[in-house]
PDB file of C-alpha atoms in Angstrom:
ATOM      1  CA  MET A1053       0.000   0.000   0.000  1.00 46.00           C
ATOM      2  CA  ALA A1054       2.849   2.411   0.749  1.00 44.00           C
ATOM      3  CA  ALA A1055       4.416   2.054  -2.707  1.00 43.00           C
ATOM      4  CA  PRO A1056       1.307   3.223  -4.629  1.00 43.00           C
ATOM      5  CA  LEU A1057       0.876   6.104  -2.201  1.00 40.00           C
ATOM      6  CA  LEU A1058       4.506   7.124  -2.655  1.00 38.00           C
ATOM      7  CA  PHE A1059       4.097   6.992  -6.437  1.00 38.00           C
ATOM      8  CA  LEU A1060       0.960   9.120  -6.258  1.00 37.00           C
ATOM      9  CA  THR A1061       2.646  11.711  -4.063  1.00 38.00           C
ATOM     10  CA  SER A1062       5.720  11.940  -6.271  1.00 38.00           C
ATOM     11  CA  SER A1063       3.629  12.164  -9.418  1.00 37.00           C
ATOM     12  CA  LEU A1064       1.939  15.224  -8.005  1.00 42.00           C
ATOM     13  CA  LEU A1065       5.302  16.939  -7.574  1.00 45.00           C
ATOM     14  CA  VAL A1066       6.991  15.720 -10.742  1.00 44.00           C
ATOM     15  CA  PRO A1067       4.441  14.696 -13.352  1.00 46.00           C
ATOM     16  CA  SER A1068       5.364  12.363 -16.183  1.00 44.00           C
ATOM     17  CA  GLY A1069       7.181  14.231 -18.928  1.00 51.00           C
ATOM     18  CA  ALA A1070       8.159  17.027 -16.556  1.00 60.00           C
ATOM     19  CA  TYR A1071      10.891  19.446 -17.540  1.00 80.00           C
ATOM     20  CA  ILE A1072      13.586  18.821 -14.919  1.00 91.00           C
ATOM     21  CA  LEU A1073      16.757  20.917 -14.869  1.00 94.00           C
ATOM     22  CA  GLY A1074      20.071  19.620 -13.588  1.00 95.00           C
ATOM     23  CA  ARG A1075      21.377  20.983 -10.294  1.00 97.00           C
ATOM     24  CA  CYS A1076      24.297  22.790 -11.943  1.00 97.00           C
ATOM     25  CA  VAL A1077      22.047  24.208 -14.672  1.00 97.00           C
ATOM     26  CA  VAL A1078      19.794  25.638 -11.975  1.00 97.00           C
ATOM     27  CA  ALA A1079      22.813  27.069 -10.143  1.00 98.00           C
ATOM     28  CA  LYS A1080      24.109  28.708 -13.331  1.00 98.00           C
ATOM     29  CA  LYS A1081      20.728  30.230 -14.238  1.00 97.00           C
ATOM     30  CA  LEU A1082      20.228  31.569 -10.713  1.00 98.00           C
ATOM     31  CA  GLN A1083      23.751  32.990 -10.666  1.00 98.00           C
ATOM     32  CA  GLU A1084      23.219  34.651 -14.062  1.00 98.00           C
ATOM     33  CA  GLY A1085      19.943  36.066 -12.721  1.00 98.00           C
ATOM     34  CA  GLY A1086      21.802  37.797  -9.895  1.00 98.00           C
ATOM     35  CA  LEU A1087      20.690  35.647  -6.964  1.00 98.00           C
ATOM     36  CA  ASP A1088      24.162  34.859  -5.546  1.00 97.00           C
ATOM     37  CA  TYR A1089      24.199  36.827  -2.276  1.00 97.00           C
ATOM     38  CA  PHE A1090      21.040  38.724  -3.240  1.00 98.00           C
ATOM     39  CA  GLU A1091      19.747  40.149   0.057  1.00 97.00           C
ATOM     40  CA  GLY A1092      22.632  38.279   1.722  1.00 96.00           C
ATOM     41  CA  TYR A1093      21.608  34.759   0.686  1.00 97.00           C
ATOM     42  CA  SER A1094      24.254  32.608  -0.985  1.00 97.00           C
ATOM     43  CA  LEU A1095      23.669  30.791  -4.236  1.00 98.00           C
ATOM     44  CA  GLU A1096      23.763  27.535  -2.265  1.00 97.00           C
ATOM     45  CA  ASN A1097      20.654  28.656  -0.348  1.00 98.00           C
ATOM     46  CA  TRP A1098      18.772  29.325  -3.578  1.00 98.00           C
ATOM     47  CA  VAL A1099      19.714  25.985  -5.131  1.00 98.00           C
ATOM     48  CA  CYS A1100      18.749  24.171  -1.924  1.00 98.00           C
ATOM     49  CA  LEU A1101      15.388  25.959  -1.888  1.00 98.00           C
ATOM     50  CA  ALA A1102      14.729  25.122  -5.552  1.00 98.00           C
ATOM     51  CA  TYR A1103      15.388  21.454  -4.869  1.00 98.00           C
ATOM     52  CA  PHE A1104      13.070  21.226  -1.869  1.00 97.00           C
ATOM     53  CA  GLU A1105      10.320  23.265  -3.532  1.00 97.00           C
ATOM     54  CA  SER A1106      10.191  21.629  -6.968  1.00 97.00           C
ATOM     55  CA  LYS A1107      12.997  19.053  -7.321  1.00 97.00           C
ATOM     56  CA  PHE A1108      14.404  21.427 -10.006  1.00 97.00           C
ATOM     57  CA  ASN A1109      11.220  21.347 -12.098  1.00 97.00           C
ATOM     58  CA  PRO A1110      10.537  24.876 -13.428  1.00 97.00           C
ATOM     59  CA  THR A1111       7.124  23.772 -14.737  1.00 96.00           C
ATOM     60  CA  ALA A1112       5.889  22.264 -11.457  1.00 96.00           C
ATOM     61  CA  VAL A1113       2.410  23.157 -10.273  1.00 96.00           C
ATOM     62  CA  TYR A1114       1.478  21.803  -6.880  1.00 94.00           C
ATOM     63  CA  GLU A1115      -1.787  22.357  -5.034  1.00 92.00           C
ATOM     64  CA  ASN A1116      -1.243  22.653  -1.299  1.00 85.00           C
ATOM     65  CA  SER A1117      -4.587  21.723   0.204  1.00 86.00           C
ATOM     66  CA  VAL A1118      -3.331  22.305   3.764  1.00 85.00           C
ATOM     67  CA  GLY A1119      -2.087  25.822   3.008  1.00 81.00           C
ATOM     68  CA  GLY A1120      -4.927  26.588   0.625  1.00 87.00           C
ATOM     69  CA  TYR A1121      -2.745  27.772  -2.238  1.00 89.00           C
ATOM     70  CA  THR A1122      -1.197  26.528  -5.444  1.00 94.00           C
ATOM     71  CA  GLY A1123       2.552  26.824  -5.976  1.00 95.00           C
ATOM     72  CA  PHE A1124       4.058  27.538  -9.396  1.00 96.00           C
ATOM     73  CA  GLY A1125       7.458  26.887 -10.893  1.00 97.00           C
ATOM     74  CA  LEU A1126      10.936  26.260  -9.571  1.00 98.00           C
ATOM     75  CA  PHE A1127      10.309  28.020  -6.243  1.00 98.00           C
ATOM     76  CA  GLN A1128       6.594  27.194  -5.950  1.00 97.00           C
ATOM     77  CA  ILE A1129       5.502  30.832  -5.993  1.00 95.00           C
ATOM     78  CA  ARG A1130       2.125  31.017  -4.243  1.00 93.00           C
ATOM     79  CA  ASP A1131      -0.969  32.178  -6.038  1.00 93.00           C
ATOM     80  CA  GLY A1132      -3.146  34.676  -4.240  1.00 85.00           C
ATOM     81  CA  GLN A1133      -0.178  36.070  -2.325  1.00 87.00           C
ATOM     82  CA  TRP A1134       2.746  36.370  -4.739  1.00 93.00           C
ATOM     83  CA  CYS A1135       1.271  35.883  -8.223  1.00 93.00           C
ATOM     84  CA  GLY A1136      -2.070  35.687  -9.941  1.00 87.00           C
ATOM     85  CA  HIS A1137      -5.173  37.765 -10.380  1.00 74.00           C
ATOM     86  CA  GLY A1138      -4.362  41.332  -9.412  1.00 69.00           C
ATOM     87  CA  ARG A1139      -0.688  40.398  -9.901  1.00 62.00           C
ATOM     88  CA  LYS A1140       0.105  40.561  -6.145  1.00 77.00           C
ATOM     89  CA  VAL A1141       3.719  41.003  -4.904  1.00 90.00           C
ATOM     90  CA  CYS A1142       5.376  39.859  -8.122  1.00 93.00           C
ATOM     91  CA  SER A1143       3.221  41.713 -10.643  1.00 90.00           C
ATOM     92  CA  VAL A1144       3.044  38.586 -12.796  1.00 92.00           C
ATOM     93  CA  SER A1145       0.524  35.934 -13.703  1.00 93.00           C
ATOM     94  CA  CYS A1146       1.321  32.580 -12.122  1.00 95.00           C
ATOM     95  CA  SER A1147       1.550  30.848 -15.492  1.00 94.00           C
ATOM     96  CA  GLU A1148       4.452  33.142 -16.477  1.00 94.00           C
ATOM     97  CA  LEU A1149       6.469  31.484 -13.682  1.00 96.00           C
ATOM     98  CA  LEU A1150       6.457  28.135 -15.495  1.00 96.00           C
ATOM     99  CA  ASN A1151       8.994  29.145 -18.149  1.00 95.00           C
ATOM    100  CA  PRO A1152      12.254  27.159 -17.936  1.00 94.00           C
ATOM    101  CA  ASN A1153      14.285  30.276 -18.788  1.00 95.00           C
ATOM    102  CA  LEU A1154      13.496  31.404 -15.192  1.00 97.00           C
ATOM    103  CA  LYS A1155      13.587  35.140 -15.976  1.00 97.00           C
ATOM    104  CA  LYS A1156      10.172  35.979 -14.463  1.00 96.00           C
ATOM    105  CA  THR A1157      10.739  33.491 -11.646  1.00 97.00           C
ATOM    106  CA  ILE A1158      13.993  35.161 -10.610  1.00 98.00           C
ATOM    107  CA  GLU A1159      12.408  38.621 -10.797  1.00 97.00           C
ATOM    108  CA  CYS A1160       9.595  37.372  -8.573  1.00 96.00           C
ATOM    109  CA  VAL A1161      11.722  35.676  -5.906  1.00 97.00           C
ATOM    110  CA  LYS A1162      13.803  38.832  -5.613  1.00 98.00           C
ATOM    111  CA  LYS A1163      10.618  40.708  -4.667  1.00 96.00           C
ATOM    112  CA  VAL A1164       9.490  38.006  -2.241  1.00 96.00           C
ATOM    113  CA  VAL A1165      12.849  37.769  -0.455  1.00 97.00           C
ATOM    114  CA  LYS A1166      12.925  41.546   0.037  1.00 96.00           C
ATOM    115  CA  GLY A1167       9.900  41.126   2.319  1.00 93.00           C
ATOM    116  CA  LYS A1168      10.197  41.048   6.097  1.00 93.00           C
ATOM    117  CA  GLU A1169      10.556  37.236   6.201  1.00 95.00           C
ATOM    118  CA  GLY A1170      13.357  37.014   3.640  1.00 97.00           C
ATOM    119  CA  MET A1171      13.888  33.407   2.593  1.00 97.00           C
ATOM    120  CA  GLY A1172      11.896  32.408   5.659  1.00 97.00           C
ATOM    121  CA  ALA A1173       8.831  33.096   3.499  1.00 96.00           C
ATOM    122  CA  TRP A1174       9.442  29.545   2.263  1.00 96.00           C
ATOM    123  CA  ARG A1175       8.936  27.031   5.074  1.00 94.00           C
ATOM    124  CA  THR A1176      10.998  24.472   3.156  1.00 95.00           C
ATOM    125  CA  TRP A1177      14.016  26.795   3.302  1.00 97.00           C
ATOM    126  CA  SER A1178      13.633  27.230   7.063  1.00 96.00           C
ATOM    127  CA  GLN A1179      13.303  23.474   7.534  1.00 96.00           C
ATOM    128  CA  ASN A1180      15.932  22.201   5.102  1.00 96.00           C
ATOM    129  CA  CYS A1181      18.411  24.919   4.176  1.00 96.00           C
ATOM    130  CA  GLN A1182      18.607  27.693   6.785  1.00 95.00           C
ATOM    131  CA  PHE A1183      20.702  25.885   9.378  1.00 90.00           C
ATOM    132  CA  SER A1184      22.287  23.300   7.123  1.00 88.00           C
ATOM    133  CA  ASP A1185      26.015  22.878   7.515  1.00 89.00           C
ATOM    134  CA  THR A1186      26.157  21.086   4.168  1.00 90.00           C
ATOM    135  CA  LEU A1187      24.977  23.885   1.858  1.00 95.00           C
ATOM    136  CA  ALA A1188      28.234  23.762  -0.116  1.00 94.00           C
ATOM    137  CA  ARG A1189      27.195  20.393  -1.544  1.00 96.00           C
ATOM    138  CA  TRP A1190      24.565  22.116  -3.685  1.00 97.00           C
ATOM    139  CA  LEU A1191      27.340  23.548  -5.877  1.00 97.00           C
ATOM    140  CA  ASP A1192      29.736  20.582  -5.775  1.00 96.00           C
ATOM    141  CA  GLY A1193      31.135  19.912  -9.236  1.00 96.00           C
ATOM    142  CA  CYS A1194      29.360  22.870 -10.863  1.00 96.00           C
ATOM    143  CA  LYS A1195      31.513  25.056 -13.085  1.00 94.00           C
ATOM    144  CA  LEU A1196      30.272  28.543 -12.275  1.00 92.00           C
TER     145      LEU A1196
END
């Protein structure tokens, strides 16, 4: 019973045919987008966050029934708060955050992280990246 449940859960996060980027590709795109030490957060923090939010899938859409929102893209930008009707914090439609070139996504996360919570706006960062003493591993082997 656990195996089918695990498959169902993972298929929600990474649907069949999903567009998954490699870890080093993500790091390079985020670096080129100016996220390395943006608001004091290292590139390793951003790559860690991208992994725990979407498993490096820039086209991920995940409905969070507990939180009552849908997350979009590499960083699971929340509708209703950060993107969507009325454009919210990021001044962008949520669907624009599903582009693998990550331009709109990077623009949006820069606005979110400037808020009072910083990267703490993402619970996954607080739980998995904030106090990690192994952040350097996220860039291991990447030629940046």
